[in-house]
mmCIF file with all atom_site columns, N, CA and C in Angstrom:
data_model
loop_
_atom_site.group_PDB
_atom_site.id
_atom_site.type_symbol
_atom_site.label_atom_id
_atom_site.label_alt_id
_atom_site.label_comp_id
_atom_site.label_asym_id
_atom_site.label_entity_id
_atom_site.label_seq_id
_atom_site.pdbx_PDB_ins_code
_atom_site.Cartn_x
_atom_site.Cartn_y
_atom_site.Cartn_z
_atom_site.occupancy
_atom_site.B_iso_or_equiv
_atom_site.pdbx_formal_charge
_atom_site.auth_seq_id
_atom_site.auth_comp_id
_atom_site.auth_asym_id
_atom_site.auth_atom_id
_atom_site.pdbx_PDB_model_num
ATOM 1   N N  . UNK G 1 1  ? -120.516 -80.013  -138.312 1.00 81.00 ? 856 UNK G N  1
ATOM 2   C CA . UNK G 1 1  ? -119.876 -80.665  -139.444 1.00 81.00 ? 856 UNK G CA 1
ATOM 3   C C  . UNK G 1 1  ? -119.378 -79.622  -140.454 1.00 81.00 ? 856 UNK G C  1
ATOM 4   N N  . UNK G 1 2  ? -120.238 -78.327  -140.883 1.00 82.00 ? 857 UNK G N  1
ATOM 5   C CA . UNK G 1 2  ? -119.426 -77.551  -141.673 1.00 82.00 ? 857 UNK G CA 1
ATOM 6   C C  . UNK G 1 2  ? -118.074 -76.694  -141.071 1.00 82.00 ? 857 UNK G C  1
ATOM 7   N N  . UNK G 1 3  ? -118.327 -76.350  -140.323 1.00 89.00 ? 858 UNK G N  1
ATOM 8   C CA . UNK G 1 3  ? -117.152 -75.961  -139.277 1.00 89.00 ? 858 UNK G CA 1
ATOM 9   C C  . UNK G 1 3  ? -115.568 -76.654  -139.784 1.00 89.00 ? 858 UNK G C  1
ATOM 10  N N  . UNK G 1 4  ? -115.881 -78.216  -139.268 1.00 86.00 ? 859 UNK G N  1
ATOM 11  C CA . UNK G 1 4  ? -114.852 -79.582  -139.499 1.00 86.00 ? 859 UNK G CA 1
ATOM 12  C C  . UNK G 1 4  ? -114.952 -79.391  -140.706 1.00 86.00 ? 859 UNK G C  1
ATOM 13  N N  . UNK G 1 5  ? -115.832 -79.133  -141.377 1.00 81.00 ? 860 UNK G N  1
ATOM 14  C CA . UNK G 1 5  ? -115.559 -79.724  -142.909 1.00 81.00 ? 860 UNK G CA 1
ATOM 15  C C  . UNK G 1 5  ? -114.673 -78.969  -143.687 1.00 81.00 ? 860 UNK G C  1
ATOM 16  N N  . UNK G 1 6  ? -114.883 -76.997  -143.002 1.00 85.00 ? 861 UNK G N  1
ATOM 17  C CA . UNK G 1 6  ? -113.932 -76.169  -143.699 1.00 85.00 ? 861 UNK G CA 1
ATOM 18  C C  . UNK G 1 6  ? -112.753 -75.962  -143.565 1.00 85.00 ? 861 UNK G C  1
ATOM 19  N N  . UNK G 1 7  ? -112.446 -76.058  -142.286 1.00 90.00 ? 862 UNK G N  1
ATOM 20  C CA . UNK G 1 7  ? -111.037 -75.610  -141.439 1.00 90.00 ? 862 UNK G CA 1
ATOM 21  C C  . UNK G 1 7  ? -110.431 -77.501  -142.387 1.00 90.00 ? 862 UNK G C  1
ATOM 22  N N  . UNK G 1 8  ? -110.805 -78.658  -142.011 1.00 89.00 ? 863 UNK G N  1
ATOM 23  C CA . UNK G 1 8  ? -110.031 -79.724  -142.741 1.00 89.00 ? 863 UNK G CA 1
ATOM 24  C C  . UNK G 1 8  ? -109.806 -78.783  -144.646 1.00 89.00 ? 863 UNK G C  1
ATOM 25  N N  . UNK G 1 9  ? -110.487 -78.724  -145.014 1.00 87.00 ? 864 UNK G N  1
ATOM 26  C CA . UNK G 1 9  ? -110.454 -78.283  -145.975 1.00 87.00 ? 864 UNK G CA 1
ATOM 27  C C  . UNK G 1 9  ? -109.402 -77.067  -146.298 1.00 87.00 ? 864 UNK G C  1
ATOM 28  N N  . UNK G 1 10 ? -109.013 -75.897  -145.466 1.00 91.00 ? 865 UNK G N  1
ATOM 29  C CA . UNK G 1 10 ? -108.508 -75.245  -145.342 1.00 91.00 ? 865 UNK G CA 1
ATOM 30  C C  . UNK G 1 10 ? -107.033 -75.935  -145.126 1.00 91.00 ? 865 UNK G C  1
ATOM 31  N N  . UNK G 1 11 ? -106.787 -76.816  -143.627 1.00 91.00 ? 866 UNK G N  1
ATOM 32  C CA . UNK G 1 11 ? -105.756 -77.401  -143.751 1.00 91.00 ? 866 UNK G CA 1
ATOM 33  C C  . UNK G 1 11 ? -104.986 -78.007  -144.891 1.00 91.00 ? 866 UNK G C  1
ATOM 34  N N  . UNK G 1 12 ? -106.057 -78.776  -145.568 1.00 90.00 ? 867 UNK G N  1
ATOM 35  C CA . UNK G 1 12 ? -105.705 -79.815  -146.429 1.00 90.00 ? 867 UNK G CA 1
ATOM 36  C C  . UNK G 1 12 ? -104.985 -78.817  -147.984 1.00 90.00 ? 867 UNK G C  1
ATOM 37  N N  . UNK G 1 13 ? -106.103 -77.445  -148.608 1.00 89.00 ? 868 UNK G N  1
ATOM 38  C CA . UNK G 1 13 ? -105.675 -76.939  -149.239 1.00 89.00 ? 868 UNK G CA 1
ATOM 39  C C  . UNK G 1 13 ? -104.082 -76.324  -149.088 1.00 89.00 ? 868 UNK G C  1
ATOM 40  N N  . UNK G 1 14 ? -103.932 -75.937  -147.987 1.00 91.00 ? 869 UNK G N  1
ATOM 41  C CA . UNK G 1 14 ? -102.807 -75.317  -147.753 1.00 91.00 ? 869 UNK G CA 1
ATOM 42  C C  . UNK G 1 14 ? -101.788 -76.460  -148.031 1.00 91.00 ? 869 UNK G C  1
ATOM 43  N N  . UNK G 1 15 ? -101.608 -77.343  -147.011 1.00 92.00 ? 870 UNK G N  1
ATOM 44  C CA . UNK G 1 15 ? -101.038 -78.119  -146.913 1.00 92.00 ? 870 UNK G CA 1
ATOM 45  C C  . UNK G 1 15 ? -100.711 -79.237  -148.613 1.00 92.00 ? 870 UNK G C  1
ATOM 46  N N  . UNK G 1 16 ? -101.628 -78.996  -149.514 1.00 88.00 ? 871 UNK G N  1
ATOM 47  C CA . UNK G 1 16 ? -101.379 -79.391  -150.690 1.00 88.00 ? 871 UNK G CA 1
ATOM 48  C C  . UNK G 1 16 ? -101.103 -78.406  -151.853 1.00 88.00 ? 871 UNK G C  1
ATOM 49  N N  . UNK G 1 17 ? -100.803 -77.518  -151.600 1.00 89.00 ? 872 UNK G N  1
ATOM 50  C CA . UNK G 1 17 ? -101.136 -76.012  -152.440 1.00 89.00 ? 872 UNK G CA 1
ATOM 51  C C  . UNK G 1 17 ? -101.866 -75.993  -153.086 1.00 89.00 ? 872 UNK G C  1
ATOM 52  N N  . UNK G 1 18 ? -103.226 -76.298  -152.895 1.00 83.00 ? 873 UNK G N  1
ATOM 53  C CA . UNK G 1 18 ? -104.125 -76.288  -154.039 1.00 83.00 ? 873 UNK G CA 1
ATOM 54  C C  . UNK G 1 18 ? -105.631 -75.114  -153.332 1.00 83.00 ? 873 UNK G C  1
ATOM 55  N N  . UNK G 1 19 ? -106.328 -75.230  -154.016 1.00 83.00 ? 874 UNK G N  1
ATOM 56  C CA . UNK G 1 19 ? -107.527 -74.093  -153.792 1.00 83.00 ? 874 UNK G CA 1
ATOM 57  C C  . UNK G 1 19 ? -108.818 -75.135  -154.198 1.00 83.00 ? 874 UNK G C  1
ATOM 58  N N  . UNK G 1 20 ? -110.022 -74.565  -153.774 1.00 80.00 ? 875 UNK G N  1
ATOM 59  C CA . UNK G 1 20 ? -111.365 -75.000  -154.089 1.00 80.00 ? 875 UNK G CA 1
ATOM 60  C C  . UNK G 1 20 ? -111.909 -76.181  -153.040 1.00 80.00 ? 875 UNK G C  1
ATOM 61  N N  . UNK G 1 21 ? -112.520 -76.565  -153.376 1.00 80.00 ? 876 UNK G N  1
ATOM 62  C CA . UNK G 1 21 ? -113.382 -77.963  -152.757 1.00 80.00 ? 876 UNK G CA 1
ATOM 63  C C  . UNK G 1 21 ? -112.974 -78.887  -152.348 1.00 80.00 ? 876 UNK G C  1
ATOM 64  N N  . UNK G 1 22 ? -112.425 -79.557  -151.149 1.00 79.00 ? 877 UNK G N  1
ATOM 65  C CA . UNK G 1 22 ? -112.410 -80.973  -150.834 1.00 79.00 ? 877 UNK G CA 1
ATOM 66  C C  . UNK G 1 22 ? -113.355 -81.765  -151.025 1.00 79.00 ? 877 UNK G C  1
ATOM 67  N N  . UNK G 1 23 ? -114.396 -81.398  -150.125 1.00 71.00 ? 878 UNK G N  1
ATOM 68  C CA . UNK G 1 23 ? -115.552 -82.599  -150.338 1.00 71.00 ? 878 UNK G CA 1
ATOM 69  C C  . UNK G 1 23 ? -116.754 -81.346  -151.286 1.00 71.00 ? 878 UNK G C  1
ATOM 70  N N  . UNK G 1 24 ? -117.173 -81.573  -151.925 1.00 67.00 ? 879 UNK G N  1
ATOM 71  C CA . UNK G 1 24 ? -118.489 -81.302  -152.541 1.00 67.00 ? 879 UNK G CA 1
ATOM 72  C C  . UNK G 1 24 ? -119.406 -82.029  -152.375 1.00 67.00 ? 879 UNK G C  1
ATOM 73  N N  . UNK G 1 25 ? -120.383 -81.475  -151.410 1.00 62.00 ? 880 UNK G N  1
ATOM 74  C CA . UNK G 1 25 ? -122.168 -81.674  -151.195 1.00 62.00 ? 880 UNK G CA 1
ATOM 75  C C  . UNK G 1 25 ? -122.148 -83.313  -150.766 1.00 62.00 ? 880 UNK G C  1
ATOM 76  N N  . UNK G 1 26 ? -121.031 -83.395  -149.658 1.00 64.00 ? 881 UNK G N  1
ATOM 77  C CA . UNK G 1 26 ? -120.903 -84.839  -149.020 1.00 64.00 ? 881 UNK G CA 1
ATOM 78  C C  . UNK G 1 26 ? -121.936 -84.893  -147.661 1.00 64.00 ? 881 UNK G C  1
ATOM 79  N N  . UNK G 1 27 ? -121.766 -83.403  -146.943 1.00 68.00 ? 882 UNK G N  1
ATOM 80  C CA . UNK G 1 27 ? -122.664 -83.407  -145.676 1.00 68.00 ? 882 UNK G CA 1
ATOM 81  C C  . UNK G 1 27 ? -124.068 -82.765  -146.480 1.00 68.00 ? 882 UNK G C  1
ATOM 82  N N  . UNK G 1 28 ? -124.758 -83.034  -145.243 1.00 73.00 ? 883 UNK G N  1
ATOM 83  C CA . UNK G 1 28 ? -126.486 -82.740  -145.573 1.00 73.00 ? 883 UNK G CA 1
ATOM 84  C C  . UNK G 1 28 ? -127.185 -83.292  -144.115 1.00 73.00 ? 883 UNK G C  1
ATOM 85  N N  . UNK G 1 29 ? -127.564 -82.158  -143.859 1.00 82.00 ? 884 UNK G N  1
ATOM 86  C CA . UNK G 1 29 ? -128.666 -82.736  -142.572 1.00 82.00 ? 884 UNK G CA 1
ATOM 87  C C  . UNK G 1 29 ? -130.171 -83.153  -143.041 1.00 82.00 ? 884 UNK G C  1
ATOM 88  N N  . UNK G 1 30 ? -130.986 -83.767  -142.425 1.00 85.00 ? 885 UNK G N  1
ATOM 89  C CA . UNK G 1 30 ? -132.083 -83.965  -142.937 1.00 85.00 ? 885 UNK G CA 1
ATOM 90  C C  . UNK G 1 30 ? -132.696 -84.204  -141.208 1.00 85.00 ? 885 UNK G C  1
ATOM 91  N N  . UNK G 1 31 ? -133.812 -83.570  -141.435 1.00 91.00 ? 886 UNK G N  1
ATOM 92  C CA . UNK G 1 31 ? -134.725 -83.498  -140.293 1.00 91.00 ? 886 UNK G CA 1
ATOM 93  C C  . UNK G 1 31 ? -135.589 -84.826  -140.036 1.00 91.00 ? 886 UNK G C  1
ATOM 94  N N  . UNK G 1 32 ? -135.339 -84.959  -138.472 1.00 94.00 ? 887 UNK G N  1
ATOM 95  C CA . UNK G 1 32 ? -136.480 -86.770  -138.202 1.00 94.00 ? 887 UNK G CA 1
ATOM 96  C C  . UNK G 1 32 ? -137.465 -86.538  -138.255 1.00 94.00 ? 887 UNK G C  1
ATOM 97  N N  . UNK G 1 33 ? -138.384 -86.631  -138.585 1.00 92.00 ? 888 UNK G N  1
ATOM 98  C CA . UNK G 1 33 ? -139.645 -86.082  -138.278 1.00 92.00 ? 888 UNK G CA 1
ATOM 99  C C  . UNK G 1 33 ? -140.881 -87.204  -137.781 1.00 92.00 ? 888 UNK G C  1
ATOM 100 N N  . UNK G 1 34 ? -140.285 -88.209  -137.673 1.00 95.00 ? 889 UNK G N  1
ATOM 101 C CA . UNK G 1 34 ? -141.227 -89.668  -137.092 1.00 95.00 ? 889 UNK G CA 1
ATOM 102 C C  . UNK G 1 34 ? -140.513 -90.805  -136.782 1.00 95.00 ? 889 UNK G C  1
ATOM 103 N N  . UNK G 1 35 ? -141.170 -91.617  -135.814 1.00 96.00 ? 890 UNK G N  1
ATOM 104 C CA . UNK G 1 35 ? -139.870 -92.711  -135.481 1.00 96.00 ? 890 UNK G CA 1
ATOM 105 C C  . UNK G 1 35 ? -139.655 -93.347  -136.326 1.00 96.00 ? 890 UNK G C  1
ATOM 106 N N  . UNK G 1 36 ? -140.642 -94.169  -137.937 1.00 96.00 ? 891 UNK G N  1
ATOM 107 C CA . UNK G 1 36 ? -140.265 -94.712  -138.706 1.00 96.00 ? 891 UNK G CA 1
ATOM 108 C C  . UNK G 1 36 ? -138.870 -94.333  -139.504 1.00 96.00 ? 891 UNK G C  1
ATOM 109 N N  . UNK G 1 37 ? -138.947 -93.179  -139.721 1.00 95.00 ? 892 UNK G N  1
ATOM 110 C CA . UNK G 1 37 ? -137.680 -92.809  -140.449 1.00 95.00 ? 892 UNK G CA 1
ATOM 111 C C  . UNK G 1 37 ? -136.415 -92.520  -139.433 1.00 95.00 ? 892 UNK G C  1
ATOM 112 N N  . UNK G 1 38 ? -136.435 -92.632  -138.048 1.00 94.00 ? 893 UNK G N  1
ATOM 113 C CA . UNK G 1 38 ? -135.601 -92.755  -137.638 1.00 94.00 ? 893 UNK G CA 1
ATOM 114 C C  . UNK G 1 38 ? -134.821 -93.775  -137.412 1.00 94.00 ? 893 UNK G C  1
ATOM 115 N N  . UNK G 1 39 ? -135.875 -94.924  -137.808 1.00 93.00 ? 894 UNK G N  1
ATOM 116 C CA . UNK G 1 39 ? -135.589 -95.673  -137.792 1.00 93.00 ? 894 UNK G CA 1
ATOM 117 C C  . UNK G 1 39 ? -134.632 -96.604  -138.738 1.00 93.00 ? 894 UNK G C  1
ATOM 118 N N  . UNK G 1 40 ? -135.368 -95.966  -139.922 1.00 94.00 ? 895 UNK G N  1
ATOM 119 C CA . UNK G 1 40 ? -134.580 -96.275  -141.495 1.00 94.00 ? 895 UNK G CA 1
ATOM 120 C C  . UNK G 1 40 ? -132.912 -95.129  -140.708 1.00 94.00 ? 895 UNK G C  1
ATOM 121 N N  . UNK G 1 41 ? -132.995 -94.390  -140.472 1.00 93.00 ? 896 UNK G N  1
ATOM 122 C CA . UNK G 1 41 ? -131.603 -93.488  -140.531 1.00 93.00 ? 896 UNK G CA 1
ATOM 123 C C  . UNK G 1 41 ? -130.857 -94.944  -139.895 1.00 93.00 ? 896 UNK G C  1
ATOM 124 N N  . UNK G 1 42 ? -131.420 -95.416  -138.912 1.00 91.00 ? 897 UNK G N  1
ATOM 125 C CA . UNK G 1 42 ? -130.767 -96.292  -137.894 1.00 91.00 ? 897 UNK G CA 1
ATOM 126 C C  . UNK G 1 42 ? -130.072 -97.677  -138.762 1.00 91.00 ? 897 UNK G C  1
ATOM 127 N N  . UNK G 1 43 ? -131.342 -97.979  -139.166 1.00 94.00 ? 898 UNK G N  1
ATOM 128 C CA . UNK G 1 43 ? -130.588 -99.376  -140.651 1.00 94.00 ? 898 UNK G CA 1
ATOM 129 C C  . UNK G 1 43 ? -129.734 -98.727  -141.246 1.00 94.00 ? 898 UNK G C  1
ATOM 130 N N  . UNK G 1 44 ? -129.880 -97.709  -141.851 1.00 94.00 ? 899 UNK G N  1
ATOM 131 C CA . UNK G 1 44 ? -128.965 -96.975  -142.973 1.00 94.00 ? 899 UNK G CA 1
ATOM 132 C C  . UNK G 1 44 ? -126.847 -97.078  -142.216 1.00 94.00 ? 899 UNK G C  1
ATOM 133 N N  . UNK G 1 45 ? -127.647 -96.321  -141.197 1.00 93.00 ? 900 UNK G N  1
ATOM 134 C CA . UNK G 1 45 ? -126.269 -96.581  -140.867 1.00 93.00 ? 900 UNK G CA 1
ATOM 135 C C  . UNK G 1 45 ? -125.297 -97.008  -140.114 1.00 93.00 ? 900 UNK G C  1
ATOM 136 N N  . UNK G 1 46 ? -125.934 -98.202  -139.731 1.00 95.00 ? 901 UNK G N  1
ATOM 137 C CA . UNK G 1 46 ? -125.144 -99.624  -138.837 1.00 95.00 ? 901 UNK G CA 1
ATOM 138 C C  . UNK G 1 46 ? -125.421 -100.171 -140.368 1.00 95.00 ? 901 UNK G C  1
ATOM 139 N N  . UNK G 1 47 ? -126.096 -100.479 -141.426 1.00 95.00 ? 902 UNK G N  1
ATOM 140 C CA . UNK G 1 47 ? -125.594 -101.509 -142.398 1.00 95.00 ? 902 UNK G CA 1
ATOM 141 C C  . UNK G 1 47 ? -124.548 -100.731 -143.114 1.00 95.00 ? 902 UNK G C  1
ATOM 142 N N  . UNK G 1 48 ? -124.168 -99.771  -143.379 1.00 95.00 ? 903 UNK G N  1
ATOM 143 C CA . UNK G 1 48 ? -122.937 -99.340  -144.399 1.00 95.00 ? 903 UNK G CA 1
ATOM 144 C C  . UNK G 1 48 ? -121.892 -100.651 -143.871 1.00 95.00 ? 903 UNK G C  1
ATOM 145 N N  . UNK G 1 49 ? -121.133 -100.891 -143.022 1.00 95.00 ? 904 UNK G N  1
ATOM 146 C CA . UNK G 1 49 ? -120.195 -101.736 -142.832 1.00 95.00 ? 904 UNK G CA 1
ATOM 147 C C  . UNK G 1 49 ? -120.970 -102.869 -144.151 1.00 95.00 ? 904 UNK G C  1
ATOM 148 N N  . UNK G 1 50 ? -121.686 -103.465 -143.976 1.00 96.00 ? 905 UNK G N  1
ATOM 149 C CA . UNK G 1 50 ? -121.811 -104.490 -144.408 1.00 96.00 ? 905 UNK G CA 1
ATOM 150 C C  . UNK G 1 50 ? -121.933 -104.604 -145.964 1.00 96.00 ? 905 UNK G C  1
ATOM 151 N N  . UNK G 1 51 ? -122.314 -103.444 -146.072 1.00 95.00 ? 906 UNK G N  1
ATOM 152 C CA . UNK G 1 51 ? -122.499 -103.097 -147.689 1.00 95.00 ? 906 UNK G CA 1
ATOM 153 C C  . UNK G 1 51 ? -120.896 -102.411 -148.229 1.00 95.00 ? 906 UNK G C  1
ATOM 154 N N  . UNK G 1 52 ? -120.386 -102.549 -147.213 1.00 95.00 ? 907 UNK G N  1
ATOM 155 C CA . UNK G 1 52 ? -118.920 -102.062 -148.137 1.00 95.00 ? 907 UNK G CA 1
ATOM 156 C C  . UNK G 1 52 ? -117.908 -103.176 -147.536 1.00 95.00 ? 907 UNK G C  1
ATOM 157 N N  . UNK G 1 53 ? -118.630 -104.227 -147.119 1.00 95.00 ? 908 UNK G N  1
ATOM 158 C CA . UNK G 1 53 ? -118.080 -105.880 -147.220 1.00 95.00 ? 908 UNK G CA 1
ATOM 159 C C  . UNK G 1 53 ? -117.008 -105.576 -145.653 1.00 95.00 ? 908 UNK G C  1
ATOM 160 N N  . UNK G 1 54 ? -117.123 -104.928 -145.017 1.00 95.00 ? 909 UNK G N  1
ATOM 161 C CA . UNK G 1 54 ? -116.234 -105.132 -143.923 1.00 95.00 ? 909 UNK G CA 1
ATOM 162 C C  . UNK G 1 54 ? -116.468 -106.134 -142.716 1.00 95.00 ? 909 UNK G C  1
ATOM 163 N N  . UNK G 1 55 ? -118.348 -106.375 -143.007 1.00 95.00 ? 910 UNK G N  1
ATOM 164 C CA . UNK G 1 55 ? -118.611 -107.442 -141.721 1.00 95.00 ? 910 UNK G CA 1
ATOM 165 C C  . UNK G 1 55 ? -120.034 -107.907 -142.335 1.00 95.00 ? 910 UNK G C  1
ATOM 166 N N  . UNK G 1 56 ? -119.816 -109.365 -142.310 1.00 95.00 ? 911 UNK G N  1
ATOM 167 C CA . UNK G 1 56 ? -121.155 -110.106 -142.781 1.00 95.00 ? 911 UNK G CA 1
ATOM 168 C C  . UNK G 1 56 ? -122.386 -109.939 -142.352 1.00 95.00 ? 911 UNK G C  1
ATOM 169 N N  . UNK G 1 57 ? -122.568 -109.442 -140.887 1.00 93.00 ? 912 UNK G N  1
ATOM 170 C CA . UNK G 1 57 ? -123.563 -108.419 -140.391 1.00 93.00 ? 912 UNK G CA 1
ATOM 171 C C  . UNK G 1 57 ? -123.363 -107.599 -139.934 1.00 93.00 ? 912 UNK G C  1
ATOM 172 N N  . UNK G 1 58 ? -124.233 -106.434 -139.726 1.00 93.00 ? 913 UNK G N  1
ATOM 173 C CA . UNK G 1 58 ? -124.166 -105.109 -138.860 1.00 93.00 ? 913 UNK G CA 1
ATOM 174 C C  . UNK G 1 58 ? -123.377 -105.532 -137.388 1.00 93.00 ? 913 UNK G C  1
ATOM 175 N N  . UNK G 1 59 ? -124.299 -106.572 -136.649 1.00 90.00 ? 914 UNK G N  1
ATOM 176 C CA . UNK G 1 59 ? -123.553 -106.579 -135.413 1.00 90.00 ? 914 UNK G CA 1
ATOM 177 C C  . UNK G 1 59 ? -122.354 -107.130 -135.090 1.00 90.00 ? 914 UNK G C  1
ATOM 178 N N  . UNK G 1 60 ? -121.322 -107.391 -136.499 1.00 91.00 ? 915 UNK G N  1
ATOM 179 C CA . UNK G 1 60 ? -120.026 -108.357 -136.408 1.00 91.00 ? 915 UNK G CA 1
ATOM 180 C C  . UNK G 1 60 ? -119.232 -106.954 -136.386 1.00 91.00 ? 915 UNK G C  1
ATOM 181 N N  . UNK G 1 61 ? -119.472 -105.833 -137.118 1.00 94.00 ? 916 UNK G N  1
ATOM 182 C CA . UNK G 1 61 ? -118.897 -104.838 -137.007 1.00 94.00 ? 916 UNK G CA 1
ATOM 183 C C  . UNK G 1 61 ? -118.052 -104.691 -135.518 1.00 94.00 ? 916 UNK G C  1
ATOM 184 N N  . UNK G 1 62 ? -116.950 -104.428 -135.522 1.00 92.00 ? 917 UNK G N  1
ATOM 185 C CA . UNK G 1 62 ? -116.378 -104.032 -134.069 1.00 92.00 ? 917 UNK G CA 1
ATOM 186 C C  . UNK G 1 62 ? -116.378 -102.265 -133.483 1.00 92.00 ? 917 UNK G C  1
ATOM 187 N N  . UNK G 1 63 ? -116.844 -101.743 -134.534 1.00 93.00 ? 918 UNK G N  1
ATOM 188 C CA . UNK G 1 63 ? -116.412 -100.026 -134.134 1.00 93.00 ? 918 UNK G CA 1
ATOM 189 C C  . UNK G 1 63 ? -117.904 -99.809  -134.585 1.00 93.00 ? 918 UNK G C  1
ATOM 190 N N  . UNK G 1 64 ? -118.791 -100.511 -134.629 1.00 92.00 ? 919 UNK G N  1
ATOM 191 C CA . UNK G 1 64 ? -120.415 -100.352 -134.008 1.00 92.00 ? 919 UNK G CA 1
ATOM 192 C C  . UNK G 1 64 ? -121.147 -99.582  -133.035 1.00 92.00 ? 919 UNK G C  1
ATOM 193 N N  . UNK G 1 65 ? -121.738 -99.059  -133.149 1.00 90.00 ? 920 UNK G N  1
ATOM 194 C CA . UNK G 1 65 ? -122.868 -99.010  -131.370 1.00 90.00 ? 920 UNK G CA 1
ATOM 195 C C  . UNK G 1 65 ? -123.956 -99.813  -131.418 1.00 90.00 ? 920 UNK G C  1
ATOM 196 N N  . UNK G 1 66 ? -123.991 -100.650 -132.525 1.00 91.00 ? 921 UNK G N  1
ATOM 197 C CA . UNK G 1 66 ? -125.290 -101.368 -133.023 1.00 91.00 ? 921 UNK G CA 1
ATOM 198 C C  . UNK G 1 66 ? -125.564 -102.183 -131.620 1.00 91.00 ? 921 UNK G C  1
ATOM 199 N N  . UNK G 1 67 ? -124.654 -102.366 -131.166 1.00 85.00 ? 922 UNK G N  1
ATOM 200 C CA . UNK G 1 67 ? -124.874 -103.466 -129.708 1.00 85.00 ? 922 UNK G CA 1
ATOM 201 C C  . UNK G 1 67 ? -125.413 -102.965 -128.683 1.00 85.00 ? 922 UNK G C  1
ATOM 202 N N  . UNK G 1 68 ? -125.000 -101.658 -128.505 1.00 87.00 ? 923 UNK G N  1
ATOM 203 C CA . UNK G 1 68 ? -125.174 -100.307 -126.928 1.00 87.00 ? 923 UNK G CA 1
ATOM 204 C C  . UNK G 1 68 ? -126.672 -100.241 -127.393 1.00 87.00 ? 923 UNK G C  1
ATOM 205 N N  . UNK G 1 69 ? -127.172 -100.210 -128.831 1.00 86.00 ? 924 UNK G N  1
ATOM 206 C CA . UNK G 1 69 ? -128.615 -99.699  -129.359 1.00 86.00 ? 924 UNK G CA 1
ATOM 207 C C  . UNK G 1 69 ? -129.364 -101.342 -128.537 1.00 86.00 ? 924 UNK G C  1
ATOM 208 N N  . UNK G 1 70 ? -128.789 -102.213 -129.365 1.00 85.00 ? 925 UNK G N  1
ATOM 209 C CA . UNK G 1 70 ? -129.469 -103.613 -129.042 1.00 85.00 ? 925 UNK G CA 1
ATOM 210 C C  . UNK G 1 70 ? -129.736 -104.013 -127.368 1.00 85.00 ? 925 UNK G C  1
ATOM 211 N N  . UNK G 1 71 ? -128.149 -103.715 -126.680 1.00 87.00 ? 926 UNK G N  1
ATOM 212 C CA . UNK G 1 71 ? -128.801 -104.006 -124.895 1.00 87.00 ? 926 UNK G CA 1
ATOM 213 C C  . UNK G 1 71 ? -129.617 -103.363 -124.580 1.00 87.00 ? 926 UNK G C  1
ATOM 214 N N  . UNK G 1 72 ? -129.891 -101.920 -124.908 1.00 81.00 ? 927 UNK G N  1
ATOM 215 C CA . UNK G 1 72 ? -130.960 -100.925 -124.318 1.00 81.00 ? 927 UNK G CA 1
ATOM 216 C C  . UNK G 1 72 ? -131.916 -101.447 -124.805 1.00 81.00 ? 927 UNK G C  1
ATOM 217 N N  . UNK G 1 73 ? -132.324 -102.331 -125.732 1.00 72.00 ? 928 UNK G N  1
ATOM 218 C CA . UNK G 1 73 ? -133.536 -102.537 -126.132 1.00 72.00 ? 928 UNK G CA 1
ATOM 219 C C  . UNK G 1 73 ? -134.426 -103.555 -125.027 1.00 72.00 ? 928 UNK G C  1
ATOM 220 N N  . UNK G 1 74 ? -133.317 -104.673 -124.664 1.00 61.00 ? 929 UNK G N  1
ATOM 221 C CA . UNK G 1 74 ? -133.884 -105.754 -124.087 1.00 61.00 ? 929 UNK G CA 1
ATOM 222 C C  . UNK G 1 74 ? -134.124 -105.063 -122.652 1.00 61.00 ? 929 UNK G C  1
#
């Protein structure tokens, strides 16, 4: 992701003539360290759709994997 994040950044500066920061302190890794919280990562982010009103649930989403997660379960 920093890689992508600089070279876009690079593009984008050039390409706008401008200098400095595109995104500021948007990426951040954070380490799993137990299934509970992998689990929260997992809510966290199949619900964004829903919290930014694009689909009344996680699994109405169409550009999901929430479903590929859900068949493997059963």
């Amino acid at each position: 992701m920093h890689r992508v994040n600089t070279r876009f950044a690079q593009y984008y500066n050039f390409a706008s003539a401008r200098t400095g920061y595109v995104f500021r302190d948007r990426f951040k890794s954070q380490f799993i360290s137990d299934i509970r919280y992998l689990g929260a990562c997992f809510a966290y982010i199949h619900n964004n759709p829903v919290r930014a009103g694009l689909a009344p649930d996680a699994e109405d989403y169409a550009f999901s994997s929430l479903g590929d997660y859900l068949a493997g379960m059963s």
